[in-house]
Amino acid sequence: QKKKMEFTDTHTHLYDQAFETDIDDVVARALAFGVRKMFLPNEDSASLGALLALQARYPECFACMVGVHPTSITADNLTSEKEFVAKELEKGGYIGVGEIGMDLYWDKTFEKEQREAFGYQLDLARKYDLPVSVHCREAMAPTLEIIEAHPGVKGVMHCFSGTYEDASRVLDAGMALGVGGTVTYKNNPLKDVLRQVGYDRIVLETDAPYLSPVPYRGKRNESSYIPDIAAFLAGLFGVDMEEISRATQATVKGVFRV
């Protein structure tokens, strides 16, 4: 009897407005494709209500993280958003701290505040012994520097898109690599980096509604596309999909302890 392959979407924003009209169908499709668990990273104090409401609707499918995304941070809200995360983590019930990190792609105005929020949330992750989901866009150097200044924090470098050297530093810091739809894009150098690091420290993610894999690129992403990413990785590494399922599920257990 062949065991049905199981997957986890370790990073999906299914509480986003993009899913308002058909969330039940989206969840049903994910389950039908073997995506049994979906982890919801938070964006900021304003997004938590929708996130918790979705988990309450499907408690067996969803697990929640709480954190403040770097692009939500300003000089004005830094203090209140830090307090929000601290208060929520004190309540308990979260599987991780996220989505946190650095983003210097859109705007560098609040780089100082982003650094402070990131470091603060890494400290909270250490305090509560929780893994982190790290967002890093056009900010690999400061992101790695801040992670390395907080030894012992486990987690995932979400949507990893660095060099082999970056990947080695992420793995050395005790983090796993989050791999999503972008790996399927034609000229993405990530393929070569992953070939070098192997698949035993990878977790699968969609970042839905963003970053759909081929052939859905440009359309709304959803958690049921996780097997498409797994199939692509199976081809990349020359193994079968069962092996990708086994390895990524083992890494999910190791990182998130669920």
mmCIF file of C-alpha atoms in Angstrom:
data_model
loop_
_atom_site.group_PDB
_atom_site.id
_atom_site.type_symbol
_atom_site.label_atom_id
_atom_site.label_comp_id
_atom_site.label_asym_id
_atom_site.label_seq_id
_atom_site.Cartn_x
_atom_site.Cartn_y
_atom_site.Cartn_z
ATOM 1 C CA GLN A 1 0.000 0.000 0.000
ATOM 2 C CA LYS A 2 1.620 3.224 -1.159
ATOM 3 C CA LYS A 3 1.347 6.015 1.392
ATOM 4 C CA LYS A 4 -0.228 9.136 -0.056
ATOM 5 C CA MET A 5 2.332 11.889 -0.349
ATOM 6 C CA GLU A 6 1.934 14.698 2.133
ATOM 7 C CA PHE A 7 3.181 18.266 1.914
ATOM 8 C CA THR A 8 3.246 21.411 4.024
ATOM 9 C CA ASP A 9 2.949 24.928 2.664
ATOM 10 C CA THR A 10 5.223 26.634 5.196
ATOM 11 C CA HIS A 11 4.399 30.178 4.077
ATOM 12 C CA THR A 12 1.030 31.178 2.632
ATOM 13 C CA HIS A 13 -1.146 34.276 3.030
ATOM 14 C CA LEU A 14 -4.509 32.616 2.398
ATOM 15 C CA TYR A 15 -6.123 35.179 4.711
ATOM 16 C CA ASP A 16 -5.379 37.790 2.029
ATOM 17 C CA GLN A 17 -8.289 39.567 0.320
ATOM 18 C CA ALA A 18 -7.368 37.766 -2.903
ATOM 19 C CA PHE A 19 -9.090 34.668 -1.436
ATOM 20 C CA GLU A 20 -12.148 36.330 0.073
ATOM 21 C CA THR A 21 -14.697 34.888 -2.347
ATOM 22 C CA ASP A 22 -13.469 31.298 -2.674
ATOM 23 C CA ILE A 23 -11.324 30.376 0.339
ATOM 24 C CA ASP A 24 -13.251 27.136 0.938
ATOM 25 C CA ASP A 25 -12.482 25.936 -2.590
ATOM 26 C CA VAL A 26 -8.837 26.964 -2.216
ATOM 27 C CA VAL A 27 -8.488 24.954 1.003
ATOM 28 C CA ALA A 28 -10.326 21.963 -0.492
ATOM 29 C CA ARG A 29 -7.971 21.944 -3.499
ATOM 30 C CA ALA A 30 -4.906 22.095 -1.263
ATOM 31 C CA LEU A 31 -6.124 19.141 0.799
ATOM 32 C CA ALA A 32 -6.994 17.190 -2.349
ATOM 33 C CA PHE A 33 -3.391 17.600 -3.538
ATOM 34 C CA GLY A 34 -1.916 16.357 -0.273
ATOM 35 C CA VAL A 35 -1.109 19.757 1.227
ATOM 36 C CA ARG A 36 -2.282 18.827 4.710
ATOM 37 C CA LYS A 37 -0.857 21.747 6.658
ATOM 38 C CA MET A 38 -0.530 25.427 5.802
ATOM 39 C CA PHE A 39 1.405 27.911 7.914
ATOM 40 C CA LEU A 40 0.190 31.509 7.991
ATOM 41 C CA PRO A 41 2.791 34.234 8.538
ATOM 42 C CA ASN A 42 1.441 37.530 9.833
ATOM 43 C CA GLU A 43 2.123 40.967 8.321
ATOM 44 C CA ASP A 44 1.411 43.421 11.164
ATOM 45 C CA SER A 45 -1.134 44.231 13.875
ATOM 46 C CA ALA A 46 -3.771 45.043 11.228
ATOM 47 C CA SER A 47 -3.595 41.631 9.514
ATOM 48 C CA LEU A 48 -3.814 39.369 12.570
ATOM 49 C CA GLY A 49 -7.615 39.367 12.845
ATOM 50 C CA ALA A 50 -8.100 37.884 9.368
ATOM 51 C CA LEU A 51 -5.319 35.360 9.960
ATOM 52 C CA LEU A 52 -6.770 34.085 13.254
ATOM 53 C CA ALA A 53 -10.285 33.958 11.769
ATOM 54 C CA LEU A 54 -9.049 31.663 8.987
ATOM 55 C CA GLN A 55 -7.302 29.382 11.468
ATOM 56 C CA ALA A 56 -10.494 29.223 13.562
ATOM 57 C CA ARG A 57 -12.418 28.151 10.463
ATOM 58 C CA TYR A 58 -9.994 25.288 9.666
ATOM 59 C CA PRO A 59 -8.079 24.574 12.886
ATOM 60 C CA GLU A 60 -6.755 21.258 11.625
ATOM 61 C CA CYS A 61 -5.207 22.776 8.462
ATOM 62 C CA PHE A 62 -3.721 26.066 9.576
ATOM 63 C CA ALA A 63 -1.050 27.056 12.062
ATOM 64 C CA CYS A 64 -0.218 30.693 12.768
ATOM 65 C CA MET A 65 2.863 32.822 13.191
ATOM 66 C CA VAL A 66 2.892 36.359 14.516
ATOM 67 C CA GLY A 67 5.325 39.112 13.604
ATOM 68 C CA VAL A 68 5.712 42.393 11.768
ATOM 69 C CA HIS A 69 6.802 42.440 8.136
ATOM 70 C CA PRO A 70 9.630 44.884 7.384
ATOM 71 C CA THR A 71 7.602 46.897 4.869
ATOM 72 C CA SER A 72 4.966 47.519 7.562
ATOM 73 C CA ILE A 73 7.522 49.262 9.794
ATOM 74 C CA THR A 74 7.740 53.060 10.013
ATOM 75 C CA ALA A 75 9.319 55.431 12.511
ATOM 76 C CA ASP A 76 5.841 56.165 13.862
ATOM 77 C CA ASN A 77 4.649 52.608 14.491
ATOM 78 C CA LEU A 78 7.907 50.888 15.470
ATOM 79 C CA THR A 79 7.217 50.966 19.210
ATOM 80 C CA SER A 80 3.550 49.961 19.008
ATOM 81 C CA GLU A 81 4.209 47.126 16.526
ATOM 82 C CA LYS A 82 7.022 45.753 18.709
ATOM 83 C CA GLU A 83 4.678 45.821 21.704
ATOM 84 C CA PHE A 84 1.971 44.093 19.654
ATOM 85 C CA VAL A 85 4.249 41.154 18.794
ATOM 86 C CA ALA A 86 5.516 40.829 22.366
ATOM 87 C CA LYS A 87 1.969 40.774 23.734
ATOM 88 C CA GLU A 88 0.750 38.187 21.209
ATOM 89 C CA LEU A 89 3.699 35.853 21.808
ATOM 90 C CA GLU A 90 3.053 36.053 25.526
ATOM 91 C CA LYS A 91 -0.467 34.700 24.890
ATOM 92 C CA GLY A 92 0.979 31.614 23.204
ATOM 93 C CA GLY A 93 -0.558 29.446 20.489
ATOM 94 C CA TYR A 94 1.842 30.481 17.712
ATOM 95 C CA ILE A 95 4.211 28.088 15.935
ATOM 96 C CA GLY A 96 6.698 30.785 14.960
ATOM 97 C CA VAL A 97 7.637 34.437 14.674
ATOM 98 C CA GLY A 98 7.035 35.814 11.216
ATOM 99 C CA GLU A 99 7.034 37.341 8.778
ATOM 100 C CA ILE A 100 10.074 39.335 9.918
ATOM 101 C CA GLY A 101 13.256 40.550 8.249
ATOM 102 C CA MET A 102 14.621 43.278 5.996
ATOM 103 C CA ASP A 103 13.323 44.777 2.752
ATOM 104 C CA LEU A 104 15.329 47.516 1.047
ATOM 105 C CA TYR A 105 13.749 46.974 -2.368
ATOM 106 C CA TRP A 106 10.926 49.509 -2.211
ATOM 107 C CA ASP A 107 12.318 52.045 0.161
ATOM 108 C CA LYS A 108 15.350 52.514 2.408
ATOM 109 C CA THR A 109 13.770 55.275 4.520
ATOM 110 C CA PHE A 110 13.185 53.092 7.561
ATOM 111 C CA GLU A 111 16.232 50.823 7.357
ATOM 112 C CA LYS A 112 17.210 51.690 10.933
ATOM 113 C CA GLU A 113 13.709 50.892 12.203
ATOM 114 C CA GLN A 114 13.612 47.672 10.182
ATOM 115 C CA ARG A 115 16.892 46.558 11.746
ATOM 116 C CA GLU A 116 15.593 47.308 15.210
ATOM 117 C CA ALA A 117 12.289 45.493 14.634
ATOM 118 C CA PHE A 118 14.091 42.471 13.166
ATOM 119 C CA GLY A 119 16.597 42.189 16.004
ATOM 120 C CA TYR A 120 13.871 42.659 18.590
ATOM 121 C CA GLN A 121 11.716 39.914 17.057
ATOM 122 C CA LEU A 122 14.693 37.543 16.854
ATOM 123 C CA ASP A 123 15.203 38.142 20.590
ATOM 124 C CA LEU A 124 11.548 37.272 21.188
ATOM 125 C CA ALA A 125 11.952 34.099 19.113
ATOM 126 C CA ARG A 126 14.881 33.108 21.328
ATOM 127 C CA LYS A 127 12.955 33.942 24.482
ATOM 128 C CA TYR A 128 10.005 31.720 23.487
ATOM 129 C CA ASP A 129 12.140 29.129 21.675
ATOM 130 C CA LEU A 130 10.188 29.595 18.438
ATOM 131 C CA PRO A 131 11.407 29.395 14.825
ATOM 132 C CA VAL A 132 11.296 32.462 12.575
ATOM 133 C CA SER A 133 10.135 33.080 9.008
ATOM 134 C CA VAL A 134 12.573 35.591 7.533
ATOM 135 C CA HIS A 135 11.772 37.900 4.625
ATOM 136 C CA CYS A 136 14.811 39.263 2.805
ATOM 137 C CA ARG A 137 14.606 41.430 -0.297
ATOM 138 C CA GLU A 138 17.582 43.360 -1.653
ATOM 139 C CA ALA A 139 18.992 43.105 1.883
ATOM 140 C CA MET A 140 21.003 39.866 2.127
ATOM 141 C CA ALA A 141 24.051 41.424 3.837
ATOM 142 C CA PRO A 142 22.229 43.137 6.729
ATOM 143 C CA THR A 143 19.788 40.235 7.089
ATOM 144 C CA LEU A 144 22.554 37.661 7.492
ATOM 145 C CA GLU A 145 24.528 39.966 9.754
ATOM 146 C CA ILE A 146 21.545 40.391 12.113
ATOM 147 C CA ILE A 147 20.739 36.644 12.091
ATOM 148 C CA GLU A 148 24.360 35.801 12.878
ATOM 149 C CA ALA A 149 24.242 38.273 15.782
ATOM 150 C CA HIS A 150 21.397 36.161 17.250
ATOM 151 C CA PRO A 151 22.919 32.670 17.399
ATOM 152 C CA GLY A 152 20.616 29.785 18.196
ATOM 153 C CA VAL A 153 17.552 31.085 16.347
ATOM 154 C CA LYS A 154 16.117 28.436 14.036
ATOM 155 C CA GLY A 155 13.758 29.041 11.155
ATOM 156 C CA VAL A 156 13.360 29.502 7.425
ATOM 157 C CA MET A 157 14.847 32.006 5.013
ATOM 158 C CA HIS A 158 11.582 32.518 3.176
ATOM 159 C CA CYS A 159 11.738 32.711 -0.622
ATOM 160 C CA PHE A 160 15.516 32.287 -0.580
ATOM 161 C CA SER A 161 17.172 33.978 -3.538
ATOM 162 C CA GLY A 162 20.870 34.309 -2.817
ATOM 163 C CA THR A 163 24.191 32.869 -3.923
ATOM 164 C CA TYR A 164 25.718 29.557 -2.848
ATOM 165 C CA GLU A 165 27.749 31.486 -0.273
ATOM 166 C CA ASP A 166 24.577 33.127 1.081
ATOM 167 C CA ALA A 167 22.878 29.721 1.251
ATOM 168 C CA SER A 168 25.840 28.280 3.161
ATOM 169 C CA ARG A 169 25.658 31.110 5.698
ATOM 170 C CA VAL A 170 21.894 30.632 6.115
ATOM 171 C CA LEU A 171 22.371 26.891 6.691
ATOM 172 C CA ASP A 172 25.333 27.446 9.028
ATOM 173 C CA ALA A 173 23.141 29.755 11.099
ATOM 174 C CA GLY A 174 20.746 26.824 11.587
ATOM 175 C CA MET A 175 18.087 27.989 9.163
ATOM 176 C CA ALA A 176 16.377 26.078 6.355
ATOM 177 C CA LEU A 177 15.803 27.427 2.842
ATOM 178 C CA GLY A 178 12.220 28.245 1.832
ATOM 179 C CA VAL A 179 11.698 27.316 -1.826
ATOM 180 C CA GLY A 180 8.615 28.371 -3.775
ATOM 181 C CA GLY A 181 7.351 29.044 -7.262
ATOM 182 C CA THR A 182 10.262 31.243 -8.326
ATOM 183 C CA VAL A 183 12.536 28.191 -8.636
ATOM 184 C CA THR A 184 10.472 27.163 -11.690
ATOM 185 C CA TYR A 185 11.190 30.428 -13.550
ATOM 186 C CA LYS A 186 13.278 29.950 -16.630
ATOM 187 C CA ASN A 187 16.475 31.861 -15.907
ATOM 188 C CA ASN A 188 16.469 31.710 -12.133
ATOM 189 C CA PRO A 189 20.042 31.037 -10.887
ATOM 190 C CA LEU A 190 18.520 29.534 -7.724
ATOM 191 C CA LYS A 191 18.421 26.170 -9.521
ATOM 192 C CA ASP A 192 22.233 25.988 -9.599
ATOM 193 C CA VAL A 193 22.522 27.063 -5.959
ATOM 194 C CA LEU A 194 20.060 24.371 -4.860
ATOM 195 C CA ARG A 195 21.870 21.709 -6.868
ATOM 196 C CA GLN A 196 24.968 22.539 -4.819
ATOM 197 C CA VAL A 197 23.275 22.553 -1.396
ATOM 198 C CA GLY A 198 20.986 19.541 -1.944
ATOM 199 C CA TYR A 199 17.420 19.080 -0.768
ATOM 200 C CA ASP A 200 17.752 17.963 2.836
ATOM 201 C CA ARG A 201 17.413 21.478 4.314
ATOM 202 C CA ILE A 202 14.592 22.778 2.118
ATOM 203 C CA VAL A 203 10.963 23.487 2.976
ATOM 204 C CA LEU A 204 8.235 24.135 0.419
ATOM 205 C CA GLU A 205 6.160 27.310 0.354
ATOM 206 C CA THR A 206 3.940 29.282 -2.006
ATOM 207 C CA ASP A 207 3.813 32.835 -0.585
ATOM 208 C CA ALA A 208 0.281 32.809 -2.027
ATOM 209 C CA PRO A 209 -1.259 34.910 -3.537
ATOM 210 C CA TYR A 210 2.173 35.913 -4.926
ATOM 211 C CA LEU A 211 4.926 34.150 -6.909
ATOM 212 C CA SER A 212 2.958 31.403 -8.673
ATOM 213 C CA PRO A 213 5.017 28.591 -10.179
ATOM 214 C CA VAL A 214 5.080 27.872 -13.898
ATOM 215 C CA PRO A 215 2.578 27.289 -15.603
ATOM 216 C CA TYR A 216 0.508 29.626 -13.387
ATOM 217 C CA ARG A 217 3.006 32.485 -13.388
ATOM 218 C CA GLY A 218 1.247 35.862 -13.365
ATOM 219 C CA LYS A 219 -1.954 34.380 -11.917
ATOM 220 C CA ARG A 220 -3.012 34.155 -8.273
ATOM 221 C CA ASN A 221 -0.927 31.622 -6.390
ATOM 222 C CA GLU A 222 -2.507 29.108 -4.006
ATOM 223 C CA SER A 223 -1.400 26.313 -1.683
ATOM 224 C CA SER A 224 -2.540 23.517 -4.003
ATOM 225 C CA TYR A 225 0.437 24.388 -6.264
ATOM 226 C CA ILE A 226 2.922 22.989 -3.715
ATOM 227 C CA PRO A 227 3.090 19.623 -5.575
ATOM 228 C CA ASP A 228 4.024 21.530 -8.765
ATOM 229 C CA ILE A 229 7.026 22.944 -6.908
ATOM 230 C CA ALA A 230 7.845 19.497 -5.490
ATOM 231 C CA ALA A 231 7.656 17.945 -8.976
ATOM 232 C CA PHE A 232 10.030 20.574 -10.319
ATOM 233 C CA LEU A 233 12.505 19.910 -7.487
ATOM 234 C CA ALA A 234 12.243 16.151 -8.049
ATOM 235 C CA GLY A 235 13.325 16.751 -11.653
ATOM 236 C CA LEU A 236 16.076 19.129 -10.572
ATOM 237 C CA PHE A 237 17.574 16.629 -8.111
ATOM 238 C CA GLY A 238 16.842 13.483 -10.111
ATOM 239 C CA VAL A 239 14.723 11.857 -7.401
ATOM 240 C CA ASP A 240 11.045 10.979 -7.202
ATOM 241 C CA MET A 241 8.411 13.224 -5.656
ATOM 242 C CA GLU A 242 7.986 10.867 -2.696
ATOM 243 C CA GLU A 243 11.588 11.613 -1.763
ATOM 244 C CA ILE A 244 10.993 15.387 -1.938
ATOM 245 C CA SER A 245 7.860 14.942 0.197
ATOM 246 C CA ARG A 246 9.757 12.850 2.756
ATOM 247 C CA ALA A 247 12.757 15.188 2.982
ATOM 248 C CA THR A 248 10.789 18.441 3.147
ATOM 249 C CA GLN A 249 8.331 17.051 5.722
ATOM 250 C CA ALA A 250 11.270 15.944 7.888
ATOM 251 C CA THR A 251 12.732 19.456 7.698
ATOM 252 C CA VAL A 252 9.358 21.016 8.568
ATOM 253 C CA LYS A 253 9.187 18.803 11.676
ATOM 254 C CA GLY A 254 12.737 19.709 12.622
ATOM 255 C CA VAL A 255 12.204 23.439 12.248
ATOM 256 C CA PHE A 256 8.610 23.972 13.410
ATOM 257 C CA ARG A 257 8.286 20.941 15.726
ATOM 258 C CA VAL A 258 4.743 20.237 14.488
#
